[in-house]
Short mmCIF file of C-alpha atoms and ligand atoms in Angstrom, two decimals:
data_model
loop_
_atom_site.label_atom_id
_atom_site.label_comp_id
_atom_site.label_asym_id
_atom_site.label_seq_id
_atom_site.Cartn_x
_atom_site.Cartn_y
_atom_site.Cartn_z
CA MET C 205 -3.63 -29.44 -45.10
CA SER C 206 -5.73 -29.45 -48.25
CA ASN C 207 -5.20 -26.72 -50.83
CA TYR C 208 -8.28 -24.67 -50.09
CA LEU C 209 -7.39 -24.51 -46.40
CA GLU C 210 -3.87 -23.38 -47.28
CA THR C 211 -5.33 -20.71 -49.57
CA THR C 212 -7.70 -19.64 -46.78
CA HIS C 213 -4.75 -19.36 -44.41
CA ASP C 214 -2.86 -17.21 -46.92
CA VAL C 215 -5.85 -14.96 -47.68
CA TYR C 216 -6.40 -14.18 -44.00
CA LYS C 217 -2.69 -13.81 -43.25
CA GLU C 218 -2.67 -11.11 -45.95
CA ALA C 219 -5.92 -9.60 -44.62
CA ALA C 220 -4.32 -9.40 -41.16
CA LEU C 221 -1.16 -7.72 -42.43
CA THR C 222 -2.96 -5.35 -44.82
CA PRO C 223 -6.54 -4.57 -43.73
CA ASP C 224 -8.90 -4.81 -46.70
CA ILE C 225 -12.19 -2.97 -46.24
CA GLY C 226 -13.81 -4.58 -49.30
CA LEU C 227 -12.86 -8.18 -48.43
CA CYS C 228 -16.26 -9.14 -47.11
CA CYS C 229 -19.42 -7.22 -47.80
CA THR C 230 -21.27 -6.75 -44.60
CA THR C 231 -24.55 -4.92 -45.00
CA ASN C 232 -24.80 -4.39 -41.27
CA PRO C 233 -24.14 -0.93 -39.96
CA ILE C 234 -21.45 -0.94 -37.29
CA TRP C 235 -23.76 -0.63 -34.33
CA GLU C 236 -22.51 1.10 -31.25
CA LEU C 237 -23.97 1.06 -27.76
CA PRO C 238 -23.69 3.63 -25.00
CA GLY C 239 -20.05 3.78 -23.96
CA LEU C 240 -18.92 1.36 -26.69
CA LYS C 241 -16.44 2.72 -29.24
CA ILE C 242 -15.34 0.40 -32.04
CA PRO C 243 -11.79 1.39 -33.11
CA LYS C 244 -11.45 2.35 -36.78
CA ILE C 245 -9.03 -0.48 -37.49
CA MET C 246 -11.57 -3.03 -36.22
CA GLN C 247 -14.17 -1.54 -38.55
CA GLU C 248 -11.73 -1.79 -41.46
CA MET C 249 -11.09 -5.43 -40.53
CA ASN C 250 -14.75 -6.37 -40.32
CA TYR C 251 -14.60 -9.51 -42.45
CA GLY C 252 -18.03 -10.82 -41.50
CA CYS C 253 -21.31 -10.83 -43.38
CA GLY C 254 -23.83 -10.13 -40.62
CA SER C 255 -23.88 -9.95 -36.86
CA THR C 256 -23.59 -12.73 -34.30
CA VAL C 257 -24.07 -10.35 -31.38
CA HIS C 258 -27.65 -10.49 -30.15
CA ALA C 259 -28.37 -8.99 -26.74
CA ARG C 260 -30.91 -11.65 -25.86
CA ASP C 261 -28.22 -14.37 -25.93
CA LEU C 262 -26.01 -12.42 -23.58
CA THR C 263 -27.72 -12.18 -20.20
CA ASN C 264 -26.14 -13.62 -17.02
CA ASN C 265 -22.50 -13.23 -18.07
CA PRO C 266 -22.27 -16.20 -20.42
CA LYS C 267 -18.91 -17.83 -21.05
CA MET C 268 -18.25 -17.12 -24.73
CA LEU C 269 -16.20 -18.57 -27.55
CA TYR C 270 -15.55 -16.85 -30.88
CA VAL C 271 -13.93 -18.84 -33.69
CA GLY C 272 -12.19 -16.95 -36.52
CA VAL C 273 -11.45 -13.67 -34.73
CA GLY C 274 -10.70 -11.34 -37.66
CA GLY C 275 -9.95 -7.83 -36.35
CA GLY C 276 -11.73 -8.59 -33.07
CA MET C 277 -14.79 -6.34 -33.48
CA GLU C 278 -17.40 -8.87 -32.45
CA LEU C 279 -15.29 -10.09 -29.51
CA LEU C 280 -15.23 -6.50 -28.25
CA GLN C 281 -19.01 -6.30 -28.69
CA PHE C 282 -19.43 -9.59 -26.78
CA SER C 283 -17.12 -8.29 -24.02
CA TYR C 284 -19.37 -5.24 -23.69
CA PHE C 285 -22.07 -7.52 -22.31
CA ASN C 286 -19.75 -9.76 -20.29
CA ARG C 287 -16.99 -7.52 -18.83
CA GLN C 288 -15.10 -10.31 -17.10
CA LYS C 289 -11.51 -11.40 -17.26
CA GLY C 290 -11.37 -14.34 -19.68
CA GLY C 291 -15.09 -13.97 -20.46
CA VAL C 292 -14.55 -14.40 -24.21
CA ILE C 293 -12.20 -16.98 -25.74
CA GLY C 294 -11.08 -16.15 -29.29
CA VAL C 295 -9.65 -18.91 -31.48
CA ASP C 296 -7.93 -18.45 -34.83
CA VAL C 297 -5.58 -20.59 -36.89
CA VAL C 298 -3.70 -17.65 -38.44
CA ASP C 299 -0.90 -16.23 -36.23
CA GLU C 300 -0.95 -12.87 -38.00
CA MET C 301 -4.70 -12.51 -37.34
CA LEU C 302 -4.20 -13.28 -33.66
CA ASP C 303 -1.41 -10.68 -33.51
CA ALA C 304 -3.51 -8.08 -35.32
CA SER C 305 -6.53 -8.58 -33.07
CA ARG C 306 -4.30 -8.48 -29.97
CA LYS C 307 -3.06 -5.04 -31.09
CA ASN C 308 -6.63 -3.96 -31.85
CA PHE C 309 -7.78 -4.91 -28.34
CA LYS C 310 -5.08 -2.60 -26.91
CA ILE C 311 -6.49 0.24 -29.03
CA ALA C 312 -10.00 -0.67 -27.89
CA GLU C 313 -8.78 -0.57 -24.29
CA ALA C 314 -7.51 3.00 -24.82
CA GLU C 315 -10.82 4.07 -26.40
CA ASN C 316 -13.23 2.32 -24.00
CA ASP C 317 -12.78 2.91 -20.28
CA TRP C 318 -14.81 -0.19 -19.33
CA PHE C 319 -12.75 -2.60 -21.52
CA LYS C 320 -9.61 -4.51 -20.55
CA SER C 321 -7.66 -6.58 -23.05
CA ASP C 322 -7.71 -9.52 -20.64
CA PHE C 323 -11.49 -9.80 -21.03
CA VAL C 324 -10.50 -11.72 -24.20
CA VAL C 325 -8.26 -14.80 -24.16
CA LEU C 326 -6.78 -15.46 -27.60
CA LYS C 327 -5.82 -19.02 -28.49
CA LYS C 328 -4.19 -20.41 -31.59
CA GLY C 329 -6.33 -23.25 -32.84
CA ASP C 330 -8.33 -24.76 -35.63
CA ALA C 331 -12.11 -24.66 -35.91
CA MET C 332 -11.94 -28.39 -36.65
CA ASN C 333 -10.05 -29.17 -33.45
CA LEU C 334 -10.88 -26.52 -30.88
CA PRO C 335 -8.51 -25.99 -27.94
CA VAL C 336 -11.53 -25.77 -25.62
CA GLU C 337 -12.96 -28.15 -23.01
CA ASP C 338 -16.15 -30.14 -23.51
CA ASN C 339 -19.42 -28.60 -22.23
CA SER C 340 -17.74 -25.37 -21.09
CA ILE C 341 -19.28 -22.62 -23.28
CA ASP C 342 -22.66 -20.86 -23.06
CA VAL C 343 -22.49 -18.90 -26.31
CA ALA C 344 -20.23 -19.82 -29.24
CA ALA C 345 -20.05 -17.75 -32.40
CA GLN C 346 -18.52 -17.71 -35.84
CA ASN C 347 -19.03 -15.17 -38.60
CA CYS C 348 -18.29 -15.94 -42.24
CA LEU C 349 -15.92 -18.85 -41.58
CA PHE C 350 -17.99 -22.02 -41.83
CA ASN C 351 -19.21 -21.27 -45.36
CA ILE C 352 -15.61 -21.65 -46.50
CA PHE C 353 -15.38 -25.27 -45.34
CA LYS C 354 -16.08 -28.23 -47.60
CA GLU C 355 -18.66 -30.71 -46.35
CA ASP C 356 -16.45 -33.05 -44.28
CA ASP C 357 -14.60 -30.14 -42.69
CA LEU C 358 -17.85 -28.31 -42.01
CA LYS C 359 -19.19 -31.41 -40.26
CA LYS C 360 -16.08 -31.48 -38.04
CA ALA C 361 -16.30 -27.76 -37.26
CA ILE C 362 -19.99 -28.00 -36.29
CA ALA C 363 -19.33 -31.13 -34.20
CA GLU C 364 -16.57 -29.24 -32.37
CA MET C 365 -18.92 -26.37 -31.55
CA TYR C 366 -21.50 -28.89 -30.33
CA ARG C 367 -18.88 -30.61 -28.15
CA VAL C 368 -17.71 -27.45 -26.36
CA LEU C 369 -21.19 -26.02 -25.72
CA LYS C 370 -22.95 -26.66 -22.43
CA PRO C 371 -26.41 -28.26 -22.66
CA HIS C 372 -28.81 -25.56 -23.93
CA GLY C 373 -25.80 -23.48 -25.00
CA ARG C 374 -26.11 -21.68 -28.33
CA LEU C 375 -24.04 -21.43 -31.46
CA VAL C 376 -24.66 -18.08 -33.14
CA MET C 377 -23.54 -17.71 -36.74
CA SER C 378 -23.60 -15.55 -39.79
CA ASP C 379 -22.74 -16.98 -43.21
CA PRO C 380 -23.49 -16.49 -46.89
CA THR C 381 -26.05 -18.88 -48.38
CA CYS C 382 -27.11 -19.50 -51.96
CA GLU C 383 -30.24 -21.17 -53.30
CA GLN C 384 -28.88 -21.61 -56.84
CA PRO C 385 -26.59 -24.43 -57.90
CA MET C 386 -22.97 -23.36 -58.22
CA ASN C 387 -20.90 -24.94 -60.94
CA ASP C 388 -17.74 -26.92 -60.18
CA ALA C 389 -15.45 -24.21 -61.53
CA LEU C 390 -16.75 -21.80 -58.89
CA ARG C 391 -17.00 -24.44 -56.16
CA ASN C 392 -13.44 -25.61 -56.72
CA ASP C 393 -11.88 -22.15 -56.96
CA ASP C 394 -9.96 -22.14 -53.67
CA ARG C 395 -9.55 -18.38 -53.55
CA LEU C 396 -13.24 -17.62 -54.20
CA ARG C 397 -14.09 -20.14 -51.49
CA ALA C 398 -11.66 -18.48 -49.07
CA LEU C 399 -13.26 -15.11 -49.91
CA CYS C 400 -16.67 -16.50 -48.83
CA LEU C 401 -18.00 -16.36 -52.40
CA SER C 402 -18.37 -19.92 -53.61
CA GLY C 403 -18.78 -22.27 -50.65
CA SER C 404 -22.25 -21.25 -49.57
CA LEU C 405 -25.09 -23.77 -49.24
CA PRO C 406 -28.85 -23.43 -49.62
CA ILE C 407 -30.47 -22.58 -46.26
CA LYS C 408 -32.14 -26.02 -46.00
CA ASP C 409 -28.80 -27.83 -46.37
CA TYR C 410 -27.08 -25.47 -43.94
CA VAL C 411 -29.81 -26.10 -41.35
CA LYS C 412 -29.62 -29.86 -41.93
CA MET C 413 -25.90 -29.87 -41.20
CA LEU C 414 -26.74 -28.31 -37.82
CA THR C 415 -29.62 -30.61 -36.93
CA ASP C 416 -27.63 -33.68 -38.08
CA ALA C 417 -25.00 -32.65 -35.52
CA GLY C 418 -27.67 -32.84 -32.80
CA PHE C 419 -28.83 -29.24 -32.32
CA GLY C 420 -32.51 -29.58 -31.37
CA THR C 421 -33.54 -25.95 -31.96
CA ILE C 422 -32.58 -23.70 -34.86
CA GLU C 423 -33.49 -20.04 -35.20
CA ILE C 424 -33.08 -18.17 -38.48
CA ARG C 425 -32.87 -14.62 -37.29
CA ALA C 426 -32.15 -12.68 -40.47
CA ARG C 427 -31.77 -13.19 -44.23
CA LYS C 428 -30.23 -10.46 -46.35
CA PRO C 429 -28.86 -9.76 -49.83
CA TYR C 430 -25.08 -10.31 -49.91
CA ARG C 431 -23.34 -10.54 -53.31
CA ILE C 432 -23.80 -11.22 -57.04
CA LEU C 433 -21.54 -13.45 -59.12
CA ASP C 434 -22.08 -12.28 -62.70
CA PRO C 435 -20.91 -13.84 -65.98
CA LYS C 436 -18.71 -10.84 -66.82
CA HIS C 437 -16.54 -11.21 -63.73
CA TYR C 438 -16.90 -14.85 -62.70
CA GLU C 439 -16.91 -18.24 -64.37
CA THR C 440 -20.65 -18.59 -64.57
CA LYS C 441 -23.20 -18.50 -67.40
CA GLU C 442 -25.97 -17.22 -65.16
CA LEU C 443 -26.11 -14.52 -62.57
CA ILE C 444 -25.80 -16.00 -59.08
CA TYR C 445 -27.44 -14.28 -56.13
CA ILE C 446 -25.86 -14.85 -52.71
CA GLU C 447 -27.60 -13.97 -49.47
CA SER C 448 -26.39 -14.00 -45.91
CA ILE C 449 -28.21 -15.38 -42.90
CA GLU C 450 -27.93 -15.05 -39.16
CA VAL C 451 -28.66 -18.30 -37.39
CA ALA C 452 -28.62 -19.66 -33.85
CA ALA C 453 -28.33 -23.41 -33.23
CA ILE C 454 -29.25 -24.34 -29.69
CA LYS C 455 -27.95 -27.47 -27.97
CA ASP C 456 -31.42 -28.49 -26.83
CA PRO C 457 -32.19 -32.21 -26.80
CA MET C 458 -33.49 -33.41 -30.16
CA PRO C 459 -37.31 -33.72 -29.89
CA ALA C 460 -38.64 -37.20 -30.70
CA ASP C 461 -40.52 -35.78 -33.70
CA GLY C 462 -37.52 -33.90 -35.09
CA PRO C 463 -35.85 -30.51 -34.64
CA CYS C 464 -37.68 -27.23 -34.05
CA VAL C 465 -36.62 -24.93 -36.87
CA PHE C 466 -37.88 -21.36 -36.56
CA THR C 467 -37.89 -19.58 -39.91
CA GLY C 468 -40.05 -16.66 -38.84
CA LYS C 469 -43.50 -18.23 -39.27
CA ALA C 470 -46.42 -17.21 -37.09
CA ALA C 471 -49.94 -18.55 -36.54
CA ILE C 472 -52.90 -16.26 -35.93
CA TYR C 473 -56.21 -17.60 -34.65
CA PHE C 474 -59.12 -15.38 -35.70
CA GLY C 475 -62.18 -17.53 -34.82
CA ASP C 476 -65.06 -17.08 -32.38
CA GLU C 477 -63.52 -18.47 -29.17
CA ASP C 478 -61.04 -16.73 -26.88
CA TYR C 479 -58.32 -19.19 -27.79
CA VAL C 480 -57.49 -22.52 -29.39
CA ASP C 481 -55.47 -25.19 -27.61
CA ASP C 482 -53.91 -27.66 -30.06
CA LYS C 483 -53.28 -30.09 -27.15
CA ASN C 484 -49.70 -30.19 -28.25
CA GLY C 485 -48.32 -27.32 -26.17
CA HIS C 486 -49.63 -24.40 -28.22
CA ILE C 487 -52.31 -22.01 -27.12
CA LEU C 488 -53.36 -19.56 -29.81
CA LEU C 489 -54.97 -16.51 -28.26
CA LYS C 490 -57.52 -14.83 -30.50
CA ASN C 491 -55.94 -12.29 -32.85
CA GLN C 492 -52.46 -12.66 -31.33
CA PRO C 493 -49.66 -13.90 -33.57
CA LEU C 494 -47.73 -16.81 -32.09
CA ALA C 495 -44.24 -17.50 -33.43
CA ILE C 496 -44.08 -21.17 -34.39
CA CYS C 497 -41.46 -23.52 -35.76
CA ASP C 498 -41.89 -25.08 -39.19
CA LYS C 499 -42.90 -28.42 -37.64
CA THR C 500 -45.74 -26.81 -35.68
CA ALA C 501 -46.73 -24.77 -38.73
CA ALA C 502 -47.16 -28.02 -40.68
CA ALA C 503 -49.12 -29.64 -37.82
CA LEU C 504 -51.47 -26.65 -37.53
CA ALA C 505 -51.92 -26.51 -41.30
CA SER C 506 -52.89 -30.18 -41.31
CA LEU C 507 -55.89 -29.33 -39.07
CA ASN C 508 -57.38 -27.62 -42.14
CA ARG C 509 -59.10 -24.99 -40.01
CA ASP C 510 -60.48 -21.91 -41.69
CA ASP C 511 -59.86 -19.74 -38.61
CA ILE C 512 -56.10 -20.17 -38.26
CA PHE C 513 -53.78 -18.25 -40.56
CA ILE C 514 -50.19 -19.46 -40.93
CA SER C 515 -47.70 -17.00 -42.36
CA GLU C 516 -44.90 -17.76 -44.78
CA SER C 517 -41.32 -17.83 -43.44
CA THR C 518 -40.14 -14.28 -42.89
CA TYR C 519 -36.61 -15.45 -42.00
CA HIS C 520 -36.74 -13.03 -39.14
CA TYR C 521 -37.11 -14.78 -35.81
CA ASP C 522 -36.58 -12.87 -32.62
CA GLY C 523 -37.66 -15.31 -29.92
CA GLY C 524 -40.95 -15.76 -28.16
CA GLY C 525 -41.93 -18.93 -29.98
CA CYS C 526 -42.95 -22.20 -28.44
CA CYS C 527 -42.30 -25.60 -29.88
C1 LIG V 232 -13.95 -14.25 -43.15
S1 LIG V 232 -12.88 -14.00 -41.78
C2 LIG V 232 -14.07 -13.53 -40.55
C3 LIG V 232 -13.46 -12.79 -39.39
C4 LIG V 232 -14.43 -12.35 -38.31
N1 LIG V 232 -15.26 -13.44 -37.90
C5 LIG V 232 -15.29 -11.18 -38.78
O1 LIG V 232 -16.52 -11.32 -38.82
O2 LIG V 232 -14.74 -10.14 -39.09
C6 LIG V 232 -12.42 -15.66 -41.30
C7 LIG V 232 -11.59 -15.75 -40.04
O3 LIG V 232 -11.37 -17.13 -39.72
C8 LIG V 232 -9.99 -17.39 -39.53
N2 LIG V 232 -9.76 -18.78 -39.95
C9 LIG V 232 -9.56 -19.28 -41.19
N3 LIG V 232 -9.46 -20.62 -41.16
C10 LIG V 232 -9.65 -20.99 -39.86
C11 LIG V 232 -9.69 -22.23 -39.18
N4 LIG V 232 -9.54 -23.38 -39.86
N5 LIG V 232 -9.88 -22.24 -37.87
C12 LIG V 232 -10.04 -21.08 -37.16
N6 LIG V 232 -10.01 -19.86 -37.75
C13 LIG V 232 -9.83 -19.81 -39.08
C14 LIG V 232 -9.29 -16.33 -40.36
O4 LIG V 232 -7.98 -16.09 -39.93
C15 LIG V 232 -10.21 -15.14 -40.15
O5 LIG V 232 -9.89 -14.48 -38.94
#
């Protein structure tokens, strides 16, 4: 095992044995749904940076996989929608984290009358070599783990998620990203990397890793402020701003003209007709915003029409687009 993976193992062993509220800085409120109670210990062990639980992914009792379980909070949230024995598989490489989440699920069972610990199957395993069958998962998720991996390991971890997903299955993720260059001292600091502070990529590179693995549709669902690395506290001359994103990568076939990447752009037709048909699968109804992927945005822009407005990326995509 390379050094940074050993350090990561040690950091999360410690975080399992001694919960550390400040370990990751999630800006998400702990949302609760009717009848769902998140035990305090799960909240204290929330080591993610966003949410991977989106109700619209979770219809029809999907078979779910969650890699890097932490205290188990998101697995409980996924179970809320699934409520089946073995409905969520949780994989983690750190024994102590598996033990801690197992205990937390017992507490959750006592606090939630609908929940049974056996809704979640915990497996020891590595994100780079998942103990899960090919094409068996509808929704896979990871929160704040992949940003830790160096490029070759990240490629393996994404390829593993792709392998286990069924066709059209979705990989839902939350990770820090950073648009500024990070110097080698930060990049090669194993502990900062393990703490999700120095491994993050620019959004474009992160998305490319996913499309290179074969995911034909990408949705950027949220983009939020995450952390600052400042010269007083870190080995950097300039202030570094880190954001976090929530992304879904869908195992759709790769379109011949390249992936559909939704970054929250919309087109609005405001001309004299009732609608415009671009003869490429998009009908723009007058004065109605249509969510479009970046590829379609570029194609519509190239028409040079003065009656179609194309918005900038909002980095908030919530479905409804066509590609
Ligand atoms: C930053 S924590 C995130 C935990 C959880 N996803 C959350 O949002 O609270 C990273 C998690 O990944 C686990 N982990 C670290 N390296 C791993 C690997 N190579 N394979 C699987 N899990 C790993 C850690 O034990 C820890 O549970």
